[in-house]
Coordinates of C-alpha atoms and ligand atoms in Angstrom, one line a residue:
Chain A
M27 CA 0.0 0.0 0.0
A28 CA 1.5 3.3 -1.1
R29 CA 2.0 6.0 1.6
N30 CA 0.5 9.4 1.3
V31 CA 2.8 12.0 -0.3
A32 CA 2.6 15.8 -0.1
I33 CA 4.3 18.7 -1.8
V34 CA 5.6 20.9 1.0
G35 CA 7.9 23.3 -0.8
I36 CA 8.1 25.0 -4.2
G37 CA 10.8 27.2 -5.7
Q38 CA 10.8 28.7 -9.1
T39 CA 13.1 31.2 -10.7
N40 CA 11.7 33.6 -13.3
Y41 CA 11.9 32.2 -16.8
T42 CA 13.7 34.1 -19.5
T43 CA 16.0 33.5 -22.5
L44 CA 19.3 34.6 -21.1
R45 CA 20.7 34.0 -17.7
N46 CA 24.3 35.0 -18.3
D47 CA 24.7 36.1 -14.7
V48 CA 24.7 32.5 -13.4
T49 CA 26.0 29.1 -14.4
Y50 CA 23.6 26.2 -14.7
P51 CA 24.3 24.9 -11.2
E52 CA 23.9 28.4 -9.8
L53 CA 20.5 28.6 -11.5
V54 CA 19.6 25.3 -9.9
F55 CA 20.8 26.6 -6.5
E56 CA 18.4 29.5 -6.8
A57 CA 15.4 27.3 -7.1
V58 CA 16.6 24.9 -4.3
T59 CA 17.0 27.7 -1.8
K60 CA 13.6 29.1 -2.6
A61 CA 11.9 25.7 -2.2
L62 CA 13.7 25.1 1.1
S63 CA 12.7 28.5 2.4
D64 CA 9.1 27.8 1.2
A65 CA 9.1 24.6 3.2
S66 CA 10.9 26.1 6.2
M67 CA 13.4 23.2 5.8
S68 CA 17.2 23.0 5.7
I69 CA 19.1 21.1 3.0
D70 CA 20.2 18.6 5.7
E71 CA 16.5 17.6 6.1
I72 CA 16.4 16.4 2.5
E73 CA 17.0 12.7 2.3
A74 CA 17.3 12.1 -1.5
V75 CA 17.5 14.0 -4.7
V76 CA 15.8 13.5 -8.0
F77 CA 17.4 15.6 -10.8
S78 CA 15.1 16.6 -13.6
L79 CA 17.3 17.0 -16.7
A80 CA 16.3 16.5 -20.4
P81 CA 18.9 16.0 -23.2
T82 CA 22.1 17.7 -21.9
S83 CA 22.9 18.9 -25.5
L84 CA 20.4 21.7 -24.7
V85 CA 22.9 23.1 -22.2
G86 CA 26.0 21.9 -23.9
V87 CA 27.7 20.0 -21.0
D88 CA 27.3 16.3 -21.1
A89 CA 26.0 14.6 -17.9
M90 CA 25.3 18.1 -16.5
E91 CA 23.7 16.5 -13.4
R92 CA 27.2 15.8 -12.1
W93 CA 28.0 19.5 -12.0
C94 CA 24.9 20.1 -10.0
I95 CA 25.6 17.7 -7.1
D96 CA 26.7 20.5 -4.9
A97 CA 23.9 22.9 -5.9
V98 CA 21.3 20.4 -4.7
G99 CA 23.2 19.3 -1.6
A100 CA 23.4 15.7 -2.7
K101 CA 26.7 14.8 -1.0
G102 CA 26.0 11.7 1.2
K103 CA 22.6 11.2 -0.3
P104 CA 21.1 9.1 -3.1
F105 CA 20.8 11.0 -6.3
M106 CA 19.2 10.0 -9.6
R107 CA 18.7 11.8 -12.9
V108 CA 15.5 11.4 -14.8
N109 CA 15.1 12.0 -18.5
T110 CA 12.0 11.5 -20.6
G111 CA 12.6 14.4 -22.9
G112 CA 9.9 17.0 -22.6
A113 CA 8.1 14.8 -20.0
T114 CA 11.2 14.8 -17.8
G115 CA 9.7 17.1 -15.1
G116 CA 6.5 15.0 -15.0
S117 CA 8.6 11.8 -14.7
A118 CA 10.9 13.3 -12.1
A119 CA 7.9 14.3 -10.0
Q120 CA 6.7 10.7 -10.2
A121 CA 10.1 9.4 -9.2
G122 CA 10.0 11.7 -6.2
Y123 CA 6.6 10.4 -5.3
F124 CA 7.8 6.8 -5.5
H125 CA 10.7 7.6 -3.1
I126 CA 8.2 8.5 -0.4
A127 CA 5.2 6.4 -1.3
S128 CA 7.4 3.4 -1.1
A129 CA 8.4 4.3 2.5
F130 CA 12.1 4.3 1.6
F131 CA 12.4 8.1 2.3
D132 CA 10.5 10.8 4.2
T133 CA 11.7 13.8 2.2
V134 CA 12.9 14.2 -1.3
L135 CA 14.0 17.2 -3.4
V136 CA 12.9 17.1 -7.1
V137 CA 14.8 19.8 -9.0
G138 CA 16.2 20.8 -12.3
A139 CA 16.9 23.6 -14.7
E140 CA 17.1 24.6 -18.3
K141 CA 19.5 27.0 -19.9
Q142 CA 18.6 27.3 -23.5
G143 CA 20.0 30.8 -23.8
D144 CA 23.5 29.5 -24.1
T145 CA 22.9 28.0 -27.6
P146 CA 21.3 29.8 -30.6
D147 CA 19.2 27.1 -32.1
T148 CA 17.2 24.6 -30.0
Q149 CA 15.8 22.9 -33.0
L150 CA 19.2 21.8 -34.4
I151 CA 19.7 20.1 -31.0
L152 CA 16.2 18.5 -31.1
N153 CA 16.9 17.3 -34.6
Q154 CA 19.6 15.1 -33.0
I155 CA 17.0 13.1 -31.1
W156 CA 15.8 11.4 -34.3
D157 CA 16.8 8.1 -36.0
P158 CA 19.7 9.3 -38.1
R159 CA 18.9 6.8 -40.9
F160 CA 15.3 7.9 -41.5
E161 CA 14.1 11.0 -39.6
R162 CA 17.1 13.3 -38.9
A163 CA 17.9 13.4 -42.6
V164 CA 14.4 14.8 -43.4
A165 CA 14.8 17.7 -41.0
L166 CA 12.4 16.6 -38.3
N167 CA 12.3 18.7 -35.1
A168 CA 9.9 19.4 -32.2
I169 CA 8.0 22.0 -34.2
N170 CA 7.2 20.0 -37.3
M171 CA 6.5 16.9 -35.2
S172 CA 3.7 19.0 -33.6
S173 CA 2.6 20.2 -37.0
F174 CA 2.0 16.6 -38.0
Q175 CA -0.2 16.3 -34.9
A176 CA -2.1 19.5 -35.8
V177 CA -2.8 18.6 -39.4
R178 CA -4.2 15.2 -38.4
H179 CA -6.4 16.7 -35.7
M180 CA -7.6 19.3 -38.3
H181 CA -8.3 16.6 -40.8
K182 CA -10.1 14.2 -38.4
Y183 CA -12.2 16.7 -36.5
G184 CA -12.2 20.0 -38.4
T185 CA -10.1 21.8 -35.9
T186 CA -9.1 25.2 -37.3
E187 CA -6.1 27.5 -37.2
Q188 CA -8.3 30.0 -35.4
Q189 CA -9.1 27.6 -32.6
M190 CA -5.4 26.9 -32.2
A191 CA -4.7 30.6 -32.1
M192 CA -7.3 31.0 -29.3
V193 CA -5.3 28.6 -27.2
S194 CA -2.3 31.0 -27.6
V195 CA -4.4 34.1 -26.9
R196 CA -5.7 32.5 -23.6
D197 CA -2.2 31.4 -22.5
H198 CA -0.7 34.8 -23.2
K199 CA -3.5 36.5 -21.3
N200 CA -3.0 34.2 -18.3
A201 CA 0.8 34.7 -18.3
L202 CA 0.3 38.4 -17.6
N203 CA -0.7 37.3 -14.1
N204 CA 2.4 35.1 -13.6
P205 CA 5.5 37.0 -12.4
H206 CA 7.6 33.9 -13.4
A207 CA 6.4 33.7 -17.0
H208 CA 8.9 34.3 -19.8
I209 CA 6.5 35.9 -22.3
R210 CA 4.3 38.4 -20.5
Q211 CA 2.6 40.2 -23.4
A212 CA -1.0 39.9 -24.5
V213 CA -1.7 38.8 -28.1
S214 CA -4.8 39.0 -30.1
L215 CA -6.3 36.4 -32.4
E216 CA -5.2 38.5 -35.3
D217 CA -1.7 38.7 -34.0
V218 CA -1.4 35.0 -33.8
L219 CA -2.9 34.3 -37.2
A220 CA -0.8 37.0 -38.8
S221 CA 2.5 35.9 -37.1
R222 CA 4.9 34.4 -39.5
V223 CA 4.6 30.7 -40.5
V224 CA 7.2 28.5 -38.8
C225 CA 6.0 25.0 -39.8
W226 CA 2.5 25.3 -41.2
P227 CA -0.1 25.2 -39.6
L228 CA 2.0 26.4 -36.7
K229 CA 2.9 30.1 -36.7
L230 CA 5.4 31.9 -34.4
L231 CA 2.8 32.7 -31.8
D232 CA 1.6 29.1 -31.7
C233 CA 5.1 28.2 -30.5
C234 CA 6.8 28.3 -27.1
P235 CA 9.8 30.5 -26.4
R236 CA 13.3 29.1 -25.6
S237 CA 13.5 29.5 -21.9
S238 CA 16.1 29.3 -19.1
G239 CA 15.1 28.8 -15.5
A240 CA 14.9 26.4 -12.6
C241 CA 12.2 24.7 -10.6
A242 CA 12.3 22.8 -7.3
V243 CA 9.6 20.8 -5.5
I244 CA 10.1 19.3 -2.1
M245 CA 7.9 16.3 -1.2
A246 CA 7.4 14.7 2.2
S247 CA 5.6 11.8 3.8
E248 CA 2.4 12.4 5.6
G249 CA 4.0 12.2 9.0
R250 CA 6.7 14.7 8.2
T251 CA 4.2 16.9 6.4
R252 CA 2.0 17.2 9.5
K253 CA 4.9 18.6 11.5
L254 CA 5.8 21.0 8.7
M255 CA 2.6 22.8 7.7
Q256 CA -1.2 23.1 7.8
R257 CA -1.9 23.4 4.1
P258 CA 0.1 21.0 2.0
A259 CA -0.8 19.9 -1.6
W260 CA -1.4 16.1 -1.6
I261 CA -0.5 14.0 -4.6
K262 CA -3.6 12.0 -5.0
G263 CA -3.0 10.1 -8.2
I264 CA -0.3 9.5 -10.8
G265 CA -0.2 7.8 -14.2
A266 CA 2.3 7.4 -17.0
T267 CA 2.1 5.8 -20.4
T268 CA 4.5 5.5 -23.3
N269 CA 3.8 5.1 -27.0
T270 CA 5.9 3.3 -29.7
Y271 CA 8.8 5.0 -31.4
Y272 CA 8.0 5.8 -35.0
M273 CA 5.5 8.6 -35.6
G274 CA 4.6 7.0 -39.0
D275 CA 3.3 3.9 -37.2
K276 CA 0.6 6.1 -35.7
M277 CA -1.0 6.8 -39.0
E278 CA -2.7 3.5 -39.8
T279 CA -6.1 3.1 -41.4
E280 CA -6.9 0.5 -38.7
M281 CA -6.2 2.8 -35.8
F282 CA -4.9 1.5 -32.6
N283 CA -3.6 5.0 -31.8
D284 CA -3.2 8.1 -33.8
H285 CA -0.5 10.8 -33.8
G286 CA -3.4 13.3 -34.0
D287 CA -4.8 12.2 -30.7
W288 CA -3.2 11.7 -27.3
D289 CA -4.6 8.3 -26.4
E290 CA -1.6 7.6 -24.2
L291 CA -2.3 10.8 -22.1
A292 CA -5.8 9.5 -21.7
L293 CA -4.5 6.2 -20.3
A294 CA -2.1 8.0 -18.0
A295 CA -4.9 10.3 -16.8
E296 CA -7.3 7.4 -16.4
H297 CA -4.8 5.8 -14.0
A298 CA -4.3 9.0 -12.0
Y299 CA -8.0 9.7 -11.9
R300 CA -8.8 6.2 -10.7
M301 CA -6.2 6.5 -7.9
A302 CA -7.7 9.9 -7.0
G303 CA -11.3 8.7 -7.1
I304 CA -12.2 11.0 -10.0
S305 CA -14.9 9.7 -12.3
N306 CA -16.0 12.9 -14.0
P307 CA -12.9 15.0 -14.6
A308 CA -14.7 17.9 -16.3
K309 CA -16.7 18.3 -13.1
Q310 CA -14.2 17.2 -10.4
I311 CA -11.0 18.9 -11.7
D312 CA -11.0 22.6 -10.8
V313 CA -7.9 23.6 -12.8
A314 CA -5.4 22.0 -15.2
E315 CA -1.7 22.7 -15.9
I316 CA -1.0 21.1 -19.3
Y317 CA 2.3 20.7 -21.0
G318 CA 1.6 22.1 -24.4
P319 CA 4.6 23.9 -26.0
F320 CA 2.6 24.3 -29.2
S321 CA -1.0 25.6 -29.3
C322 CA -2.4 22.5 -31.1
L323 CA -1.1 20.2 -28.4
E324 CA -3.3 21.7 -25.7
I325 CA -6.4 20.8 -27.8
A326 CA -5.4 17.2 -28.0
A327 CA -4.6 17.3 -24.3
V328 CA -7.9 18.6 -23.0
E329 CA -9.7 15.9 -25.0
A330 CA -7.4 13.2 -23.6
L331 CA -7.9 14.5 -20.0
G332 CA -11.7 14.0 -20.5
F333 CA -12.6 17.7 -20.2
C334 CA -14.5 17.5 -23.5
P335 CA -15.4 14.8 -26.0
K336 CA -12.7 13.7 -28.5
G337 CA -12.5 16.1 -31.4
Q338 CA -14.3 18.9 -29.5
G339 CA -11.2 20.6 -27.9
G340 CA -11.2 23.4 -30.5
K341 CA -15.0 24.0 -30.1
F342 CA -14.7 24.1 -26.3
E343 CA -11.8 26.5 -26.6
E344 CA -13.9 28.7 -28.8
Q345 CA -16.6 28.8 -26.2
G346 CA -14.2 29.9 -23.5
F347 CA -14.5 26.7 -21.5
F348 CA -10.8 26.8 -20.5
N349 CA -10.5 30.5 -19.8
M350 CA -9.9 31.8 -16.3
T351 CA -13.6 32.6 -16.0
G352 CA -14.6 29.4 -17.8
E353 CA -15.8 26.1 -16.4
L354 CA -12.3 24.5 -16.3
P355 CA -9.4 27.0 -16.4
V356 CA -6.4 25.6 -18.2
N357 CA -2.9 27.0 -17.6
P358 CA -3.5 30.0 -15.4
S359 CA 0.3 30.2 -15.4
G360 CA 0.4 30.8 -19.1
G361 CA 1.6 27.3 -19.7
A362 CA 4.5 26.0 -21.8
L363 CA 3.5 28.4 -24.6
C364 CA 4.7 31.3 -22.4
S365 CA 7.6 29.6 -20.6
N366 CA 9.3 26.4 -21.8
P367 CA 12.4 25.5 -19.7
I368 CA 12.2 22.0 -21.3
A369 CA 13.9 20.0 -18.5
V370 CA 11.5 21.4 -15.8
T371 CA 8.4 22.4 -17.8
G372 CA 6.7 19.3 -16.5
L373 CA 7.8 20.0 -13.0
V374 CA 6.5 23.6 -13.3
R375 CA 3.1 22.2 -14.1
V376 CA 3.2 20.1 -10.9
A377 CA 4.4 23.2 -8.9
E378 CA 1.7 25.4 -10.4
A379 CA -1.0 22.8 -9.7
A380 CA 0.2 22.6 -6.1
L381 CA 0.1 26.4 -5.7
Q382 CA -3.5 26.4 -7.1
V383 CA -4.9 23.8 -4.7
T384 CA -3.3 25.5 -1.7
G385 CA -4.6 28.9 -2.7
R386 CA -1.1 30.3 -3.1
A387 CA -1.2 31.2 -6.8
E388 CA -1.7 34.9 -6.2
G389 CA -2.7 36.8 -9.3
R390 CA -3.3 33.6 -11.3
Q391 CA -5.3 31.9 -8.6
V392 CA -8.4 30.0 -9.7
N393 CA -11.0 30.8 -7.0
G394 CA -11.7 28.0 -4.7
A395 CA -9.5 25.4 -6.6
K396 CA -9.2 22.2 -4.6
T397 CA -8.2 19.6 -7.2
A398 CA -5.8 20.0 -10.1
V399 CA -4.2 17.9 -12.8
A400 CA -0.7 18.4 -14.1
T401 CA 0.6 16.8 -17.3
A402 CA 3.8 16.4 -19.2
I403 CA 4.7 15.0 -22.6
G404 CA 8.1 14.1 -24.1
G405 CA 9.9 12.5 -27.0
S406 CA 8.0 12.6 -30.3
L407 CA 4.7 12.7 -28.3
Q408 CA 5.6 9.4 -26.7
F409 CA 6.1 9.9 -23.0
H410 CA 3.0 11.0 -21.2
T411 CA 2.5 11.7 -17.4
A412 CA -0.4 12.9 -15.4
M413 CA -0.6 13.8 -11.7
V414 CA -3.7 14.7 -9.7
I415 CA -3.0 17.1 -6.8
S416 CA -5.5 18.1 -4.2
A417 CA -5.9 20.2 -1.1
N418 CA -7.6 17.3 0.6
L419 CA -6.1 14.0 1.5
Chain B
M1 CA 30.3 51.3 -1.3
M2 CA 29.6 52.2 -4.9
K3 CA 27.9 49.4 -6.8
E4 CA 30.1 48.8 -9.8
K5 CA 28.7 47.3 -13.0
R6 CA 30.7 44.2 -13.7
E7 CA 31.2 42.6 -17.1
L8 CA 29.7 39.1 -17.7
V9 CA 32.0 36.7 -19.6
S10 CA 31.0 33.8 -21.8
V11 CA 33.4 30.9 -22.8
P12 CA 32.7 29.7 -26.4
G13 CA 32.2 26.0 -27.0
K14 CA 31.1 23.8 -29.9
W15 CA 30.1 20.1 -30.0
D16 CA 31.7 18.7 -33.2
I17 CA 31.7 15.0 -32.8
S18 CA 31.8 12.4 -35.6
F19 CA 29.8 9.3 -35.8
N20 CA 29.3 6.5 -38.3
Y21 CA 25.9 5.2 -37.3
A22 CA 25.7 1.5 -38.2
A23 CA 22.5 1.1 -40.1
G24 CA 22.3 -2.6 -39.1
K25 CA 21.7 -5.6 -41.3
T26 CA 18.0 -4.9 -41.9
V27 CA 18.2 -1.3 -42.8
S28 CA 21.4 -1.8 -44.7
H29 CA 19.5 -4.0 -47.1
F30 CA 16.7 -1.5 -47.3
L31 CA 19.1 1.4 -48.2
A32 CA 21.1 -0.8 -50.6
Q33 CA 17.8 -1.6 -52.5
I34 CA 17.0 2.0 -52.8
R35 CA 20.4 2.8 -54.1
D36 CA 20.9 -0.1 -56.5
N37 CA 17.4 -0.9 -57.7
G38 CA 15.2 2.1 -56.8
R39 CA 13.0 -0.2 -54.8
I40 CA 11.4 0.5 -51.4
L41 CA 11.0 -2.5 -49.2
G42 CA 8.9 -3.1 -46.2
M43 CA 9.2 -5.7 -43.5
K44 CA 6.2 -7.9 -42.8
C45 CA 5.5 -9.4 -39.4
A46 CA 4.7 -13.1 -39.8
K47 CA 2.3 -13.0 -36.9
C48 CA 0.2 -9.8 -37.3
H49 CA 1.0 -9.4 -41.1
R50 CA 1.7 -5.7 -40.5
V51 CA 4.0 -4.3 -43.2
M52 CA 6.4 -1.9 -41.5
V53 CA 8.5 0.9 -43.0
P54 CA 11.1 1.9 -41.7
P55 CA 11.7 -1.8 -41.8
R56 CA 12.8 -3.3 -38.5
S57 CA 14.1 -6.7 -37.4
F58 CA 11.3 -7.2 -34.9
C59 CA 7.6 -6.3 -34.6
E60 CA 7.2 -4.4 -31.4
R61 CA 3.5 -5.2 -31.2
C62 CA 3.9 -9.0 -31.4
F63 CA 7.4 -8.9 -29.9
V64 CA 8.7 -11.4 -32.3
P65 CA 11.5 -11.2 -34.9
A66 CA 10.5 -10.1 -38.4
E67 CA 12.3 -11.2 -41.6
D68 CA 9.8 -11.3 -44.5
W69 CA 10.7 -8.5 -47.0
V70 CA 8.0 -7.2 -49.3
E71 CA 8.3 -4.7 -52.1
L72 CA 6.2 -1.6 -51.7
G73 CA 4.5 0.4 -54.4
D74 CA 6.1 3.6 -55.7
E75 CA 2.9 5.5 -55.0
G76 CA 1.1 6.3 -51.7
V77 CA -1.1 8.6 -49.8
V78 CA -0.3 11.6 -47.6
E79 CA -1.0 10.9 -43.9
A80 CA 0.5 14.1 -42.4
F81 CA 2.6 17.0 -43.6
T82 CA 4.0 20.4 -42.9
I83 CA 5.3 23.3 -44.9
V84 CA 8.4 24.8 -43.3
H85 CA 8.9 28.5 -43.8
D86 CA 11.5 29.2 -41.0
V87 CA 15.2 28.8 -41.0
F88 CA 16.6 26.0 -38.8
E89 CA 20.4 25.6 -38.5
G90 CA 21.4 22.3 -40.2
S91 CA 18.1 22.0 -42.1
P92 CA 17.5 23.0 -45.8
P93 CA 16.8 26.6 -46.7
P94 CA 13.0 27.2 -46.5
P95 CA 10.5 26.8 -47.8
Y96 CA 10.2 23.0 -48.0
A97 CA 7.5 20.5 -47.3
I98 CA 7.8 17.2 -45.4
A99 CA 5.1 14.5 -45.6
Y100 CA 4.4 11.2 -44.0
V101 CA 3.2 8.9 -46.8
K102 CA 1.8 5.5 -46.5
L103 CA 3.2 3.7 -49.6
D104 CA 0.9 1.2 -51.3
G105 CA 1.3 -2.1 -49.5
A106 CA 2.6 -0.6 -46.3
D107 CA 0.7 -0.2 -43.0
T108 CA 2.9 2.6 -41.7
A109 CA 3.9 6.0 -43.0
L110 CA 7.3 7.1 -44.0
A111 CA 8.6 10.7 -43.8
N112 CA 10.3 12.5 -46.7
F113 CA 10.5 15.8 -48.5
V114 CA 7.9 16.7 -51.1
D115 CA 9.1 18.0 -54.4
G116 CA 7.6 20.0 -57.2
L117 CA 5.2 22.2 -55.2
D118 CA 5.1 26.0 -55.2
L119 CA 5.2 26.7 -51.5
S120 CA 5.2 30.5 -51.6
D121 CA 1.5 30.7 -51.2
I122 CA 0.5 28.3 -48.4
S123 CA -3.3 28.3 -49.1
E124 CA -2.6 27.3 -52.7
A125 CA 0.0 24.7 -51.7
T126 CA -2.4 23.1 -49.2
Q127 CA -5.0 22.7 -51.9
R128 CA -2.7 20.0 -53.3
L129 CA -0.6 18.9 -50.4
K130 CA -3.2 17.5 -48.0
I131 CA -4.1 14.4 -46.1
G132 CA -5.4 11.9 -48.5
A133 CA -3.5 13.3 -51.5
R134 CA -1.8 10.7 -53.8
V135 CA 1.9 11.0 -54.3
K136 CA 4.5 9.2 -56.4
V137 CA 8.0 8.4 -55.3
E138 CA 10.7 10.1 -57.4
F139 CA 14.2 8.7 -57.1
A140 CA 17.3 10.8 -57.7
S141 CA 19.4 9.6 -60.6
R142 CA 22.5 9.5 -58.5
R143 CA 21.8 7.6 -55.3
E144 CA 24.0 7.0 -52.3
G145 CA 21.9 4.6 -50.1
R146 CA 20.1 7.3 -48.0
I147 CA 16.5 8.0 -47.3
T148 CA 17.0 11.3 -49.1
D149 CA 17.6 9.3 -52.4
F150 CA 14.0 9.9 -53.1
K151 CA 11.3 12.5 -52.6
Y152 CA 7.5 12.5 -52.9
R153 CA 5.7 14.3 -55.7
I154 CA 1.9 15.0 -55.6
I155 CA 0.1 13.4 -58.5
G156 CA -3.0 15.0 -60.0
Ligands
ZN8 ZN1 3.4 -8.2 -35.5

């Protein structure tokens, strides 16, 4: 039987392109000290460290986690790095959860950072993740991978460029309320639609920025949590599912899954919901933090999370269902579209969800939010994680 | 004490590492057939009969080895695509189009560049390049055993 696990400390730096004033470990240290202060804990009270680090080529130092041992106070403690590409932060949070739920540890620090400002072209690096024989040679990258998702969704369900642009408008509006957000500038529907084409149907304002920044989350067992604070955020459910490697395998006539849909996220969410006792997510979830670095991805995600019927994500977006004043606010933080420190973007979703359910999200607070879901996605839309976080145990 | 503005220094670096990625026995045969005979082969799983391209030495669904080669048609249907208008370091100069095409006889789609389309006007280009459009494989006259030895061309 798994033990109860709570989030007891959160530390985020601001997200921005360049952080030339600090090295990567110094950036990590910033988030760790903030999280410790938030939890009123000292580094000595941390029993184990999970390091959230996506491909190290993004920061240009191989096995960068080694350089960060001191910045996370790992000397004399177990330390592990987790990497599932974009889903890294979601997977790292789950690894942290397992540390405590398993009763092996009472406290764990989950932390990581991204520093994309040190290199000029993230997509050249992300092109290196592909099979060099088949995919790297045809210029695949994270943006056109998402374009393939978008065109399939458009083809299957009639989703439009306008509906995708509305996702971006919502995220940008929300980011104005988040002091940590990288892009804090409102955009109109016309702005998004008129922004230059990057990989059609995705335009510049359908795409995330290249962010640097760090995030740390401290988790604790129920016993330790009760001594620390009155109002923790409880991890009520987790789920993770992985899809097969080749994108072209997910374009069959006889569908078992489709690159246009996120059936794996649906499976991951189903598991998390079941653990958390959620049978009607659209009603029982108060707020969602979704990892969607491109506007089209959020549409697939809200469907997979059961917030609306499959294929209706665009229509629900149009009706304002996911706005701050809508039935189910999505990404009050501005989401990955407004800050994408890849290694920790999934962890930021967890942190933001925890802030929401404890009423600590300040200007971006969803009134009365008690239950939230946080997701992450990585690889070529392969690794999916979902976590349900609640004010109530 | 006066707060002095201090300079921030960066140390340049570059990863420039060579590899010779072994294509493996299975894909070596596939690439050699493209180069020598202008033929695209798929791999059929003896258990589920799925024809897979890129070919692979095992079917991950049935989790059994696969070794039955089948020749695929030189036409197929577009399953996904994009038109790239931005510059990416290491990628071709834009604009260019990439499509996933399910070749006749295959159960999976294979990505490659699309040739012979005017991509300057996207709304016009997407009249022809769309999901469901038929394409023909066009091989380069000089081939070196690479996936880029051929491109797709929209027919009709
Ligand atoms: Zn099979």
